[in-house]
Amino acid sequence: MKTRFNFTNRDIVSIKGFTREEIDYILEIAAAFEPLAEKGSDMLKGKVLAELFFEPSTRTRLSFETAMYKLGGNVIGFAEPGVSSVKKGETLADTVRVVENYSDVIVMRHPLEGAARFAAEYAHVPVINGGSGAEEHPTQALLDLYTILKAKGRIDGLNIALMGDLRYGRTVHSLAYALSLYDVKLNMVSPELLRMRTEVLEDIKTRIDVTEHRDVEDILPELDVLYVTRIQKERFPDLGEYEKVRGTYKVDLDLLRNAKDDLVVLHPLPRVDEIAVEVDSTPFAKYFEQTRNGVIVRMALLALVLGAIKE
Ligand code: NCD
């Protein structure tokens, strides 16, 4: 396979580091990797992925792990800092400088914004941001785009709503930046307290039309994609504020009666109560497919940054 871009050794810290052409290319490689997700490959034989997870994770950590194994590589790391020398007071800089000697690529999740960028500056191996506080989650955005593309056959021309915790949700920050590279109409739906960050809005409004809404009912009939998020309780500085917004939005069958037949409902998961379980068995629900697509997109990313796809 040939690459038109140079991804070898590249850090994936922010989705803002990518052009639309590069993102399209990653999605193309992912599509080409679909069969490998079934039959496996030894493309990354001898390579080691280190996972440094300073925050809880199910999908991001396990799908990166699966992606590495599917391509014949190996995985080391920790799923929580309590079992590492971080517990003894080791700094992030030192942890990274040690772990880069054991691995060819690092995936890190950290509660602090900027942590992934910081690690990338220290490490000589590529660093992939698996979630940096409330800031960004670039690989999630790529798998979200891949899922939209698979479900709708295109991204351009779609009417898309991001709904829920747009303030603390890192997935919607990365996804908004990524979608702003396409010709989409973007709607932000949230309670006042959880409105999309101004810095994100200001940036994406230079490229696409964005509207803000309190209630999804106002726009639901026109939507092609509804991306729902969990309220990020753990990021609220004041739990009283969380109590004010908790349970303020919910997607259920009653709401979806007014949706287009081919509306796609997405969610990065984990869900708490934002999407009723009754929606799971409808054709709208694509959030479990999203998790499968996560493995494929992460296989493509690992192969790209490890230089397994040569020019
Ligand atoms: C998200 C995260 O960690 O930001 N989960 C994920 O990676 N799929 C979303 C969330 O925690 O709500």
Coordinates of N, CA and C in Angstrom, one line a residue, residues 79-170:
A79 N -3.2 0.2 33.4 CA -4.6 0.7 33.2 C -5.0 1.7 34.2
E80 N -4.1 1.8 35.3 CA -4.4 2.9 36.3 C -3.0 3.2 36.9
P81 N -2.8 4.5 37.2 CA -1.5 4.9 37.7 C -1.1 4.3 39.1
G82 N -2.1 3.9 39.8 CA -1.9 3.3 41.2 C -0.9 2.1 41.2
V83 N -0.8 1.4 40.1 CA 0.1 0.3 40.0 C 1.4 0.6 39.4
S84 N 1.7 1.8 39.1 CA 3.0 2.2 38.5 C 3.8 3.1 39.5
S85 N 5.0 3.5 39.0 CA 5.8 4.3 39.9 C 5.3 5.7 40.0
V86 N 4.3 6.1 39.3 CA 3.6 7.4 39.5 C 3.2 7.5 41.0
K87 N 2.8 6.3 41.5 CA 2.3 6.2 42.9 C 3.5 6.6 43.8
K88 N 4.7 6.4 43.4 CA 5.9 6.7 44.2 C 6.3 8.2 44.0
G89 N 5.6 8.9 43.1 CA 6.0 10.3 42.9 C 6.7 10.5 41.6
E90 N 6.8 9.5 40.7 CA 7.6 9.7 39.5 C 6.8 10.7 38.6
T91 N 7.5 11.6 38.0 CA 6.9 12.6 37.1 C 6.4 12.0 35.8
L92 N 5.5 12.7 35.1 CA 5.1 12.3 33.8 C 6.3 12.3 32.8
A93 N 7.1 13.3 32.9 CA 8.3 13.4 32.0 C 9.2 12.2 32.2
D94 N 9.4 11.8 33.4 CA 10.3 10.6 33.7 C 9.6 9.3 33.2
T95 N 8.3 9.2 33.5 CA 7.6 8.0 33.1 C 7.7 7.8 31.6
V96 N 7.5 8.9 30.8 CA 7.6 8.8 29.4 C 9.0 8.5 28.9
R97 N 10.0 9.1 29.5 CA 11.4 8.9 29.1 C 11.8 7.4 29.4
V98 N 11.2 6.8 30.4 CA 11.5 5.4 30.6 C 10.8 4.5 29.7
V99 N 9.5 4.8 29.5 CA 8.6 3.9 28.7 C 9.0 3.9 27.2
E100 N 9.5 5.0 26.8 CA 9.9 5.0 25.3 C 11.0 4.0 25.0
N101 N 11.8 3.6 26.1 CA 12.8 2.6 25.9 C 12.3 1.2 25.8
Y102 N 11.0 1.1 26.1 CA 10.4 -0.3 26.1 C 9.5 -0.4 24.9
S103 N 9.2 0.7 24.2 CA 8.1 0.6 23.2 C 8.4 1.4 22.0
D104 N 7.6 1.1 21.0 CA 7.7 1.8 19.7 C 6.6 2.9 19.5
V105 N 5.6 2.8 20.3 CA 4.5 3.8 20.2 C 3.9 3.9 21.6
I106 N 3.4 5.1 22.0 CA 2.8 5.2 23.3 C 1.3 5.7 23.1
V107 N 0.4 5.1 23.8 CA -1.0 5.7 23.8 C -1.2 6.1 25.3
M108 N -1.6 7.4 25.5 CA -1.7 7.9 26.8 C -3.1 8.5 27.1
R109 N -3.7 8.3 28.2 CA -4.9 9.0 28.6 C -4.5 9.6 30.0
H110 N -4.9 10.9 30.1 CA -4.5 11.7 31.3 C -5.6 12.7 31.6
P111 N -5.8 12.9 32.9 CA -6.8 13.9 33.3 C -6.5 15.3 33.0
L112 N -5.2 15.6 32.8 CA -4.8 17.0 32.5 C -4.8 17.4 31.0
E113 N -5.4 18.6 30.8 CA -5.3 19.1 29.4 C -3.9 19.4 29.1
G114 N -3.4 19.2 27.9 CA -2.0 19.5 27.6 C -1.1 18.3 27.9
A115 N -1.6 17.3 28.6 CA -0.7 16.2 29.1 C -0.1 15.4 27.9
A116 N -0.9 15.2 26.9 CA -0.5 14.5 25.7 C 0.6 15.2 24.9
R117 N 0.4 16.5 24.8 CA 1.3 17.4 24.1 C 2.7 17.4 24.9
F118 N 2.6 17.5 26.2 CA 3.8 17.4 27.0 C 4.5 16.1 26.8
A119 N 3.8 15.0 26.9 CA 4.4 13.7 26.7 C 5.1 13.6 25.3
A120 N 4.4 14.1 24.3 CA 4.9 14.0 23.0 C 6.2 14.8 22.8
E121 N 6.4 15.9 23.6 CA 7.6 16.6 23.6 C 8.8 15.9 24.1
Y122 N 8.5 15.0 25.1 CA 9.6 14.3 25.7 C 9.9 13.0 25.0
A123 N 8.9 12.4 24.4 CA 9.1 11.0 23.8 C 9.7 11.1 22.4
H124 N 10.6 10.2 22.1 CA 11.1 10.0 20.8 C 10.3 9.1 19.9
V125 N 9.4 8.3 20.6 CA 8.5 7.5 19.8 C 7.2 8.3 19.7
P126 N 6.3 7.9 18.7 CA 5.1 8.6 18.6 C 4.2 8.5 19.8
V127 N 3.5 9.6 20.2 CA 2.6 9.6 21.3 C 1.2 9.8 20.7
I128 N 0.3 8.9 21.0 CA -1.1 9.0 20.6 C -2.0 9.4 21.8
N129 N -2.7 10.5 21.7 CA -3.5 11.0 22.8 C -4.8 10.2 22.9
G130 N -5.0 9.4 24.0 CA -6.2 8.6 24.2 C -7.2 9.4 25.0
G131 N -7.0 10.7 25.1 CA -7.9 11.5 25.9 C -7.1 12.4 26.9
S132 N -7.2 13.7 26.7 CA -6.4 14.6 27.5 C -7.4 15.5 28.3
G133 N -7.8 15.1 29.5 CA -8.8 15.9 30.3 C -10.0 16.1 29.5
A134 N -10.6 17.3 29.6 CA -11.8 17.7 28.9 C -11.4 18.2 27.5
E135 N -10.2 18.2 27.1 CA -9.7 18.9 25.9 C -10.0 18.2 24.6
E136 N -9.4 17.0 24.4 CA -9.5 16.4 23.1 C -9.4 14.8 23.2
H137 N -9.9 14.2 22.2 CA -9.8 12.7 22.1 C -9.8 12.4 20.6
P138 N -8.6 12.7 19.9 CA -8.6 12.7 18.5 C -8.9 11.4 17.8
T139 N -8.5 10.3 18.4 CA -8.7 9.0 17.7 C -10.2 8.6 17.8
Q140 N -10.9 9.1 18.8 CA -12.4 8.9 18.9 C -13.0 9.7 17.7
A141 N -12.6 10.9 17.5 CA -13.1 11.7 16.4 C -13.0 10.9 15.1
L142 N -11.8 10.3 14.9 CA -11.6 9.6 13.6 C -12.5 8.4 13.5
L143 N -12.7 7.7 14.6 CA -13.6 6.5 14.5 C -15.1 7.0 14.3
D144 N -15.4 8.2 14.9 CA -16.7 8.7 14.7 C -17.0 9.1 13.2
L145 N -16.0 9.7 12.6 CA -16.1 10.1 11.2 C -16.2 8.8 10.4
Y146 N -15.4 7.8 10.7 CA -15.4 6.5 9.9 C -16.8 5.9 10.0
T147 N -17.4 6.0 11.2 CA -18.8 5.4 11.4 C -19.8 6.2 10.6
I148 N -19.7 7.5 10.6 CA -20.6 8.3 9.8 C -20.5 8.0 8.3
L149 N -19.2 7.9 7.9 CA -19.0 7.6 6.5 C -19.5 6.2 6.1
K150 N -19.3 5.3 6.9 CA -19.8 3.9 6.6 C -21.4 3.9 6.6
A151 N -22.0 4.6 7.6 CA -23.4 4.6 7.7 C -24.1 5.4 6.6
K152 N -23.5 6.5 6.2 CA -24.2 7.5 5.3 C -23.5 7.5 3.9
G153 N -22.4 6.9 3.8 CA -21.7 6.9 2.5 C -21.0 8.2 2.2
R154 N -21.1 9.2 3.0 CA -20.4 10.5 2.8 C -20.5 11.3 4.2
I155 N -19.7 12.4 4.2 CA -19.8 13.3 5.4 C -20.3 14.6 4.9
D156 N -19.8 15.0 3.7 CA -20.3 16.3 3.2 C -21.8 16.3 3.0
G157 N -22.4 17.5 3.2 CA -23.8 17.6 3.0 C -24.7 17.2 4.1
L158 N -24.1 16.6 5.2 CA -25.0 16.1 6.3 C -25.3 17.2 7.3
N159 N -26.5 17.0 7.9 CA -26.9 17.9 9.0 C -26.7 17.1 10.3
I160 N -25.8 17.6 11.2 CA -25.3 16.8 12.3 C -25.5 17.6 13.6
A161 N -26.0 16.9 14.6 CA -26.1 17.5 16.0 C -25.2 16.8 17.0
L162 N -24.5 17.7 17.7 CA -23.7 17.2 18.9 C -24.5 17.5 20.1
M163 N -24.9 16.6 20.9 CA -25.8 16.8 22.0 C -25.3 16.3 23.3
G164 N -25.5 17.2 24.4 CA -25.1 16.8 25.7 C -24.1 17.6 26.4
D165 N -23.1 17.0 26.9 CA -22.0 17.8 27.6 C -21.0 18.3 26.7
L166 N -21.2 19.4 26.1 CA -20.3 20.0 25.1 C -19.2 20.8 25.7
R167 N -19.4 21.0 27.0 CA -18.4 21.8 27.7 C -17.2 20.9 28.2
Y168 N -17.5 19.8 28.9 CA -16.5 19.0 29.4 C -16.2 17.7 28.5
G169 N -17.0 17.5 27.6 CA -16.8 16.3 26.7 C -15.7 16.5 25.7
R170 N -14.7 15.7 25.9 CA -13.5 15.8 25.0 C -13.8 15.3 23.6

